[in-house]
PDB file of C-alpha atoms and ligand atoms in Angstrom:
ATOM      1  CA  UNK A 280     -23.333 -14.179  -8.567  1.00 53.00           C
ATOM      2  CA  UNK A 281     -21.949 -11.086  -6.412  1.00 57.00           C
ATOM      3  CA  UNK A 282     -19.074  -9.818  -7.524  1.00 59.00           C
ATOM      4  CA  UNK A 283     -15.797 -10.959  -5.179  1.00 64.00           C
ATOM      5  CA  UNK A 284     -14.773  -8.359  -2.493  1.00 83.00           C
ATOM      6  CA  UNK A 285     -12.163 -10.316  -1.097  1.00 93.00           C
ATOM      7  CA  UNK A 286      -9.046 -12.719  -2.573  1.00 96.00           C
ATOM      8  CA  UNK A 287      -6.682 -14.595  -1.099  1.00 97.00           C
ATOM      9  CA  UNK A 288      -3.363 -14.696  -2.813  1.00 98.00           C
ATOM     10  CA  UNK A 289      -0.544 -16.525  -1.753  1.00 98.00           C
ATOM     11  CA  UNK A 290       3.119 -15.456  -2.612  1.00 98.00           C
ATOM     12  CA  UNK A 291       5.810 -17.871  -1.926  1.00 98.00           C
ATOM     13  CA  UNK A 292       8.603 -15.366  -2.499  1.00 98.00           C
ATOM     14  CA  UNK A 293       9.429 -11.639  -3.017  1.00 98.00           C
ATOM     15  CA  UNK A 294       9.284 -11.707  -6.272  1.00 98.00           C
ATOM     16  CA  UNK A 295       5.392 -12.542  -5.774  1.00 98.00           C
ATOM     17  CA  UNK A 296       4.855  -9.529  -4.042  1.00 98.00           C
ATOM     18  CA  UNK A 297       6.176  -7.884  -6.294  1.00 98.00           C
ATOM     19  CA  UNK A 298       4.282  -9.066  -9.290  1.00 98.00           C
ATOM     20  CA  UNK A 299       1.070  -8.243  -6.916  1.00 98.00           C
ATOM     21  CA  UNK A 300       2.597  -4.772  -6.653  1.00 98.00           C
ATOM     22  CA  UNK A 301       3.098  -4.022 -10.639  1.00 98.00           C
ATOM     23  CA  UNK A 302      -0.492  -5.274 -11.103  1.00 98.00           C
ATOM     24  CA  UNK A 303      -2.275  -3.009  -8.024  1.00 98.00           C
ATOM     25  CA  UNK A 304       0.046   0.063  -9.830  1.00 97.00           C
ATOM     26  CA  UNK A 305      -1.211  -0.873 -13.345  1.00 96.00           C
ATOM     27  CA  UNK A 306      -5.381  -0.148 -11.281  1.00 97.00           C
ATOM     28  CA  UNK A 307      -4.577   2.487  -9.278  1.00 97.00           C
ATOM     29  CA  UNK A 308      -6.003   5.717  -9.967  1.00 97.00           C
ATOM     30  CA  UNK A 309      -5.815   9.357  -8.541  1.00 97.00           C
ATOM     31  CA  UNK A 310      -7.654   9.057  -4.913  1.00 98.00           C
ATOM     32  CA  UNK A 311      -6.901   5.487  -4.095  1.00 98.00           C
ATOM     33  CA  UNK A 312      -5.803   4.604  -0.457  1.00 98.00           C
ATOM     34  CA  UNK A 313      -3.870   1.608  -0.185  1.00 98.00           C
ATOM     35  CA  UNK A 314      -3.807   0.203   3.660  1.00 98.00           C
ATOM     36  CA  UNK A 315      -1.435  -2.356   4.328  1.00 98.00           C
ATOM     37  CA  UNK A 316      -1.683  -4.278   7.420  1.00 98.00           C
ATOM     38  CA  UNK A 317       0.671  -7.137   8.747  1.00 98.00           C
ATOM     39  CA  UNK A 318       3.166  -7.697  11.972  1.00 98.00           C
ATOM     40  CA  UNK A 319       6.853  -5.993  11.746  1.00 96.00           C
ATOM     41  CA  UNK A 320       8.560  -7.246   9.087  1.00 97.00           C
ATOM     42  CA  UNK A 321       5.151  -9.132   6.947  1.00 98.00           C
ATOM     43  CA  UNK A 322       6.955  -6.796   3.477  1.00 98.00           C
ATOM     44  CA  UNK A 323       4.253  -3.431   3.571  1.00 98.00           C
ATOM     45  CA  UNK A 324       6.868  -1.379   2.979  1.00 98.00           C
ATOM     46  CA  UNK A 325       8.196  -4.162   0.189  1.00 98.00           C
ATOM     47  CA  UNK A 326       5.257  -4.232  -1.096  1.00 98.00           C
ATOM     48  CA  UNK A 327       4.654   0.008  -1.348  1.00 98.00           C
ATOM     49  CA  UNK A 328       8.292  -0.086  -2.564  1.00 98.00           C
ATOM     50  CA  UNK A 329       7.325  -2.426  -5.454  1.00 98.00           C
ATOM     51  CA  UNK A 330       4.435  -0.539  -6.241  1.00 98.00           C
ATOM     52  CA  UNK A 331       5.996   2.776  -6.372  1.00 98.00           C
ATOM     53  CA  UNK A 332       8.862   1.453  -9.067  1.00 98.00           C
ATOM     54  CA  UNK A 333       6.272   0.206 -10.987  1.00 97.00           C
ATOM     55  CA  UNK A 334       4.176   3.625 -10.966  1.00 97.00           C
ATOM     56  CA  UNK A 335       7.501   5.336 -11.843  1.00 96.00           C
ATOM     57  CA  UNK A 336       9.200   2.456 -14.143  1.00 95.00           C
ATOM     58  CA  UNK A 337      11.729   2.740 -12.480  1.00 96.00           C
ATOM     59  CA  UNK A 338      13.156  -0.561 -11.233  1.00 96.00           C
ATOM     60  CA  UNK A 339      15.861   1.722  -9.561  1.00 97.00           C
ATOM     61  CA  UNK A 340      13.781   3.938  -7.651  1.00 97.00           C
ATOM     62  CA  UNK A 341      15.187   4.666  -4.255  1.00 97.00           C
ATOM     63  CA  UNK A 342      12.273   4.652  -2.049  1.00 97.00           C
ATOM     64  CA  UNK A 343      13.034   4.165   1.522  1.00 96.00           C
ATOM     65  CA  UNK A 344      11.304   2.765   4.362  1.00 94.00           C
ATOM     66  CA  UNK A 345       9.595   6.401   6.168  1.00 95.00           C
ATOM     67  CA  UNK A 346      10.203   4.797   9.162  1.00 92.00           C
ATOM     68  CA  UNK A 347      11.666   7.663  10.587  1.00 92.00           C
ATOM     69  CA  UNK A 348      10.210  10.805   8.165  1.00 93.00           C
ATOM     70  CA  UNK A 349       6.452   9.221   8.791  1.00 97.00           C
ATOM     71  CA  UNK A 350       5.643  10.107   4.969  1.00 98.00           C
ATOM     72  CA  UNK A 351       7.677   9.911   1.369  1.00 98.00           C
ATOM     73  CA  UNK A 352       6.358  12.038  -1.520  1.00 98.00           C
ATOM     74  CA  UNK A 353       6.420  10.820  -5.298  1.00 98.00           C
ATOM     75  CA  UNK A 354       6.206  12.472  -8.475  1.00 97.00           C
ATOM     76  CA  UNK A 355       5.494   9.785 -11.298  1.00 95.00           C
ATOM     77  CA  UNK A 356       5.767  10.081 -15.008  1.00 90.00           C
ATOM     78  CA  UNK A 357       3.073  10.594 -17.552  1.00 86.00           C
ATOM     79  CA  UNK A 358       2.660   6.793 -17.916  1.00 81.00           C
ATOM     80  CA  UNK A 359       1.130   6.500 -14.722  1.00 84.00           C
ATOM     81  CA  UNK A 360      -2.546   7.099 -14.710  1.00 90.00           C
ATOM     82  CA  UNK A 361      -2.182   9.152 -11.095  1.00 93.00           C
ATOM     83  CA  UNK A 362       0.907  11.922 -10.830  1.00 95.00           C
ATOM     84  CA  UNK A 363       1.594  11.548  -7.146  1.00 97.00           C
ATOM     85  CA  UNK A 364       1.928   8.932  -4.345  1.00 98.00           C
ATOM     86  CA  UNK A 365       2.408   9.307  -0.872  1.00 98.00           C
ATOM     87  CA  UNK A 366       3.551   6.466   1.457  1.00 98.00           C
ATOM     88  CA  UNK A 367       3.096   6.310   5.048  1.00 98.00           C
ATOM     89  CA  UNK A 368       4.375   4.870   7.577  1.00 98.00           C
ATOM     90  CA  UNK A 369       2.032   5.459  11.019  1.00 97.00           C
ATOM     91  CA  UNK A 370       3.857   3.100  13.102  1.00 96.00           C
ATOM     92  CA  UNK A 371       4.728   5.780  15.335  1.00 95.00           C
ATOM     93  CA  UNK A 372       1.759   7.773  15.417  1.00 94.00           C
ATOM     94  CA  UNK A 373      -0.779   8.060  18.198  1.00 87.00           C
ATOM     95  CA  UNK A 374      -4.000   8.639  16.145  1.00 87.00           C
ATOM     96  CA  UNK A 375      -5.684  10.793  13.296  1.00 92.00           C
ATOM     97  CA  UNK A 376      -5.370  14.146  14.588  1.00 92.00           C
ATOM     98  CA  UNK A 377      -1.560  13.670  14.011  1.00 94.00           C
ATOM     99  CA  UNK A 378      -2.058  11.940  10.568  1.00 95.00           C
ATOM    100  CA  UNK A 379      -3.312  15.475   9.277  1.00 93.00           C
ATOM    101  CA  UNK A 380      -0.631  17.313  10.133  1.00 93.00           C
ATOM    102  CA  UNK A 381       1.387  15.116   7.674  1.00 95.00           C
ATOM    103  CA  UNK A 382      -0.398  16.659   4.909  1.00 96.00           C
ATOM    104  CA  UNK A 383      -3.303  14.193   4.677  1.00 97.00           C
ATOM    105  CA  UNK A 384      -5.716  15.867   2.807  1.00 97.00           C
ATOM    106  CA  UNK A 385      -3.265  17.086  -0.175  1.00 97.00           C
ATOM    107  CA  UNK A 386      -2.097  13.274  -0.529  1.00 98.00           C
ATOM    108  CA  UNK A 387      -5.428  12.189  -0.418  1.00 98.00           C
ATOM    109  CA  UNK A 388      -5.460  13.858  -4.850  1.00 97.00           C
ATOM    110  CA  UNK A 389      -3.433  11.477  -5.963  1.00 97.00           C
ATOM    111  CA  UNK A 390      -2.528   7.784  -4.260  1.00 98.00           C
ATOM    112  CA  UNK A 391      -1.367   6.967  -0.724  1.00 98.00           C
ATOM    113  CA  UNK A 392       0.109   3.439   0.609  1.00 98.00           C
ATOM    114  CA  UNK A 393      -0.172   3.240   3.844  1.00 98.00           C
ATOM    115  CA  UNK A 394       1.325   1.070   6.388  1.00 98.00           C
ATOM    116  CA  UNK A 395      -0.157   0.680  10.418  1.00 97.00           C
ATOM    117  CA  UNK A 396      -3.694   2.103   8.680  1.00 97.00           C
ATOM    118  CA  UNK A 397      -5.375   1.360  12.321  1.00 96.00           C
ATOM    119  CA  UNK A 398      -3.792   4.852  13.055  1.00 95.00           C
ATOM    120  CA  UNK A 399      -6.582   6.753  10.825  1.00 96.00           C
ATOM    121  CA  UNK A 400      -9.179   5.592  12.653  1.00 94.00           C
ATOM    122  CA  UNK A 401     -12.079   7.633  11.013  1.00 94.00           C
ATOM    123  CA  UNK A 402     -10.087   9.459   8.399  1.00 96.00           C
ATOM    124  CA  UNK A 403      -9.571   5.486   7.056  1.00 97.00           C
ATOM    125  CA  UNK A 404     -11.256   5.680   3.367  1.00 97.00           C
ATOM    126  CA  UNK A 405     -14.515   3.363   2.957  1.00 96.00           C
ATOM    127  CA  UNK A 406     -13.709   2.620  -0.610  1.00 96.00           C
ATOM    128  CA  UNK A 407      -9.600   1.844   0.610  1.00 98.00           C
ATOM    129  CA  UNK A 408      -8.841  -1.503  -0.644  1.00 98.00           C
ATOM    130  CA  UNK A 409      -6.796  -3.375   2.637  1.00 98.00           C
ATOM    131  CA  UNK A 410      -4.377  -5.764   1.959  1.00 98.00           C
ATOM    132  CA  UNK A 411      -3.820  -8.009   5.065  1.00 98.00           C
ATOM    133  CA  UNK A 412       0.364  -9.499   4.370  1.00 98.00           C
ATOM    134  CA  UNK A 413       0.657 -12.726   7.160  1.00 98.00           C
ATOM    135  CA  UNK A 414       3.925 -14.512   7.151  1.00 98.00           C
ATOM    136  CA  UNK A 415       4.028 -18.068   6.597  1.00 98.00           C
ATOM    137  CA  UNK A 416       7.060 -20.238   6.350  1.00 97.00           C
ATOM    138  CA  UNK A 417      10.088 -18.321   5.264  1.00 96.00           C
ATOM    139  CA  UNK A 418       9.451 -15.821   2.339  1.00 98.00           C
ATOM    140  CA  UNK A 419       5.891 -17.257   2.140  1.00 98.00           C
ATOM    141  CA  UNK A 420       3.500 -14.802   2.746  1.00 98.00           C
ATOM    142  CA  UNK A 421      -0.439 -14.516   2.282  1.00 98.00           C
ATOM    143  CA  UNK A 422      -1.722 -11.491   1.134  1.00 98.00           C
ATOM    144  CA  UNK A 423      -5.825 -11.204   2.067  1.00 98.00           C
ATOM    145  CA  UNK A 424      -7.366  -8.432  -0.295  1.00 98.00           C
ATOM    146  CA  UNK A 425     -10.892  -6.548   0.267  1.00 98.00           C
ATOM    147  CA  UNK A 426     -12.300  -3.587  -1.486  1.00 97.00           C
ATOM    148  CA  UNK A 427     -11.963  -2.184  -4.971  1.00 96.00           C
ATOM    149  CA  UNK A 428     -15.386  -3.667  -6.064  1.00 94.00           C
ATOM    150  CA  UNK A 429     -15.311  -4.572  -9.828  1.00 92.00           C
ATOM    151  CA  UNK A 430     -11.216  -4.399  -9.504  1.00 95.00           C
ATOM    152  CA  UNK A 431     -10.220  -6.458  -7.281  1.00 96.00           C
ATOM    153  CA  UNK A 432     -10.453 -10.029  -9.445  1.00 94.00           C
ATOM    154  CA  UNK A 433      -7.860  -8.230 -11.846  1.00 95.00           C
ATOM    155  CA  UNK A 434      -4.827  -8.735  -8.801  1.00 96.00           C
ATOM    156  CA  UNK A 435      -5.025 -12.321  -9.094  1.00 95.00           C
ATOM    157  CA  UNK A 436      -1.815 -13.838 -10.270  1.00 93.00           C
TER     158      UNK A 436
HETATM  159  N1  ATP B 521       7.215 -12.723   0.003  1.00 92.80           N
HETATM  160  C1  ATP B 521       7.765 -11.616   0.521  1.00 92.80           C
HETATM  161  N2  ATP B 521       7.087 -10.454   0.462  1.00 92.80           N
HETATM  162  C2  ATP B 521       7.615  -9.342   1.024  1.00 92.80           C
HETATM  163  N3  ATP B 521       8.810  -9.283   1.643  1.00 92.80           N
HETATM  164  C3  ATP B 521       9.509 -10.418   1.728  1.00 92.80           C
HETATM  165  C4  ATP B 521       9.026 -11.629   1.170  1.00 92.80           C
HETATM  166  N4  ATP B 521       9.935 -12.586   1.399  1.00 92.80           N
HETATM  167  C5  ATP B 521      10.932 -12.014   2.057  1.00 92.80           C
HETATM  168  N5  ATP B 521      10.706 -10.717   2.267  1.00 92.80           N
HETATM  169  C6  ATP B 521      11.614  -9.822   3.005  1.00 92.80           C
HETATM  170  O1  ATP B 521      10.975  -9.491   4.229  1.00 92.80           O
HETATM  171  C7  ATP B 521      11.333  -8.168   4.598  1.00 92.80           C
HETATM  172  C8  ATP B 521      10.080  -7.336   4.755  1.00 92.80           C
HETATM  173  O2  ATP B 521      10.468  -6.109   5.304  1.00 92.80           O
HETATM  174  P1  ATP B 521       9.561  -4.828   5.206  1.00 92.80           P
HETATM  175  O3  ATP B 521      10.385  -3.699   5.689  1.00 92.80           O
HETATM  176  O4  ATP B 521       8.943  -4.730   3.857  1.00 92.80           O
HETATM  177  O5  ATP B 521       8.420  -5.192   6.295  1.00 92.80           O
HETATM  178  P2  ATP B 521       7.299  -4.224   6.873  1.00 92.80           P
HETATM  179  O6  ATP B 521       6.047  -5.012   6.907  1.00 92.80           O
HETATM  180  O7  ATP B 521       7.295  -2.934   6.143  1.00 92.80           O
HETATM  181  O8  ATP B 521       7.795  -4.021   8.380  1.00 92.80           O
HETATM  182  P3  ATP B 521       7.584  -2.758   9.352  1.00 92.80           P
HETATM  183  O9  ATP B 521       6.294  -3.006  10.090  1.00 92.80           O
HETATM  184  O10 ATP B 521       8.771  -2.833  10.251  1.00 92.80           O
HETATM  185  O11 ATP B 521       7.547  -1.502   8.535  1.00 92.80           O
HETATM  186  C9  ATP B 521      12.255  -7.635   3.517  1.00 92.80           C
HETATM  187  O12 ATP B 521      13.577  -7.830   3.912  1.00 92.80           O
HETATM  188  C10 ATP B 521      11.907  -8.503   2.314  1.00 92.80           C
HETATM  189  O13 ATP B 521      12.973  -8.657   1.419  1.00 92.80           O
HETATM  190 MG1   MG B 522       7.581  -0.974   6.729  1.00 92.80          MG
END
């Protein structure tokens, strides 16, 4: 049988995106992209927020929306098996040329989240796993994974 390259999870609550996010930080390693897709408001930056605190172990670890700043820089700990994460927020962006300027390449070493990916157009990673978040009733969401061959069964609940 081929090996799955795409899951369907579905998380009732917060807390279920959460859990996803602790078990995508416990596979991540340095040169990962992360692209989260989803309508205003589907939990990307919940999700990358999650993530992050769980790279850093941290459950207090401020990490705000980059709405505004475009990208957020972190420097994990030693227990994390990559030392830096970027998250990005493209929203606002009008393609790829602009994505470089935000100091693609460098972030591209360690991990990068990244929500609105259809901004990278070419400079989108082939091996990037995509996580597709669409709202269902109330905090339900369904997250729709594809990529990280030979990974990807280990984020199911
Ligand atoms: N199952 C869930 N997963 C993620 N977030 C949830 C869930 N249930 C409720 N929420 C809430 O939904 C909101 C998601 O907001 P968030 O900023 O993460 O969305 P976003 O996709 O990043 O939006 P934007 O496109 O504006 O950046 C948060 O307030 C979060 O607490
Ligand atoms: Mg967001």
């Amino acid at each position: 049988m081929a090996p799955a390259s795409s899951l369907d999870i579905l998380l009732p609550d917060l807390a279920a995106t959460e859990a996803l996010a602790a078990r995508l930080a416990r596979l991540a390693r340095p040169g990962d992209a992360i692209l989260l897709d989803g309508p205003l408001g589907a939990g990307k930056s919940a999700l990358a927020r999650a993530f992050l605190r769980a790279a850093a172990c941290d459950p207090g670890l401020e990490v705000p929306s980059p709405t505004f700043t475009l990208v957020q820089g972190y420097e994990l700990p030693d227990a994390a098996s990559f030392r830096m994460a970027h998250h990005f927020d493209l929203y606002r962006l009008g393609g790829a040329d602009e994505v470089a300027e935000l100091g693609w390449e460098e972030a591209r070493d360690g991990v990068v989240l990244v929500e609105w990916p259809d901004r990278l157009e070419d400079l989108a990673p082939e091996d990037a796993l995509r996580i597709r978040l669409t709202p269902l009733e109330g905090e339900a969401r369904r997250a729709t994974l594809r990529g990280w061959p030979g990974r990807i069964e280990r984020l199911s609940p």
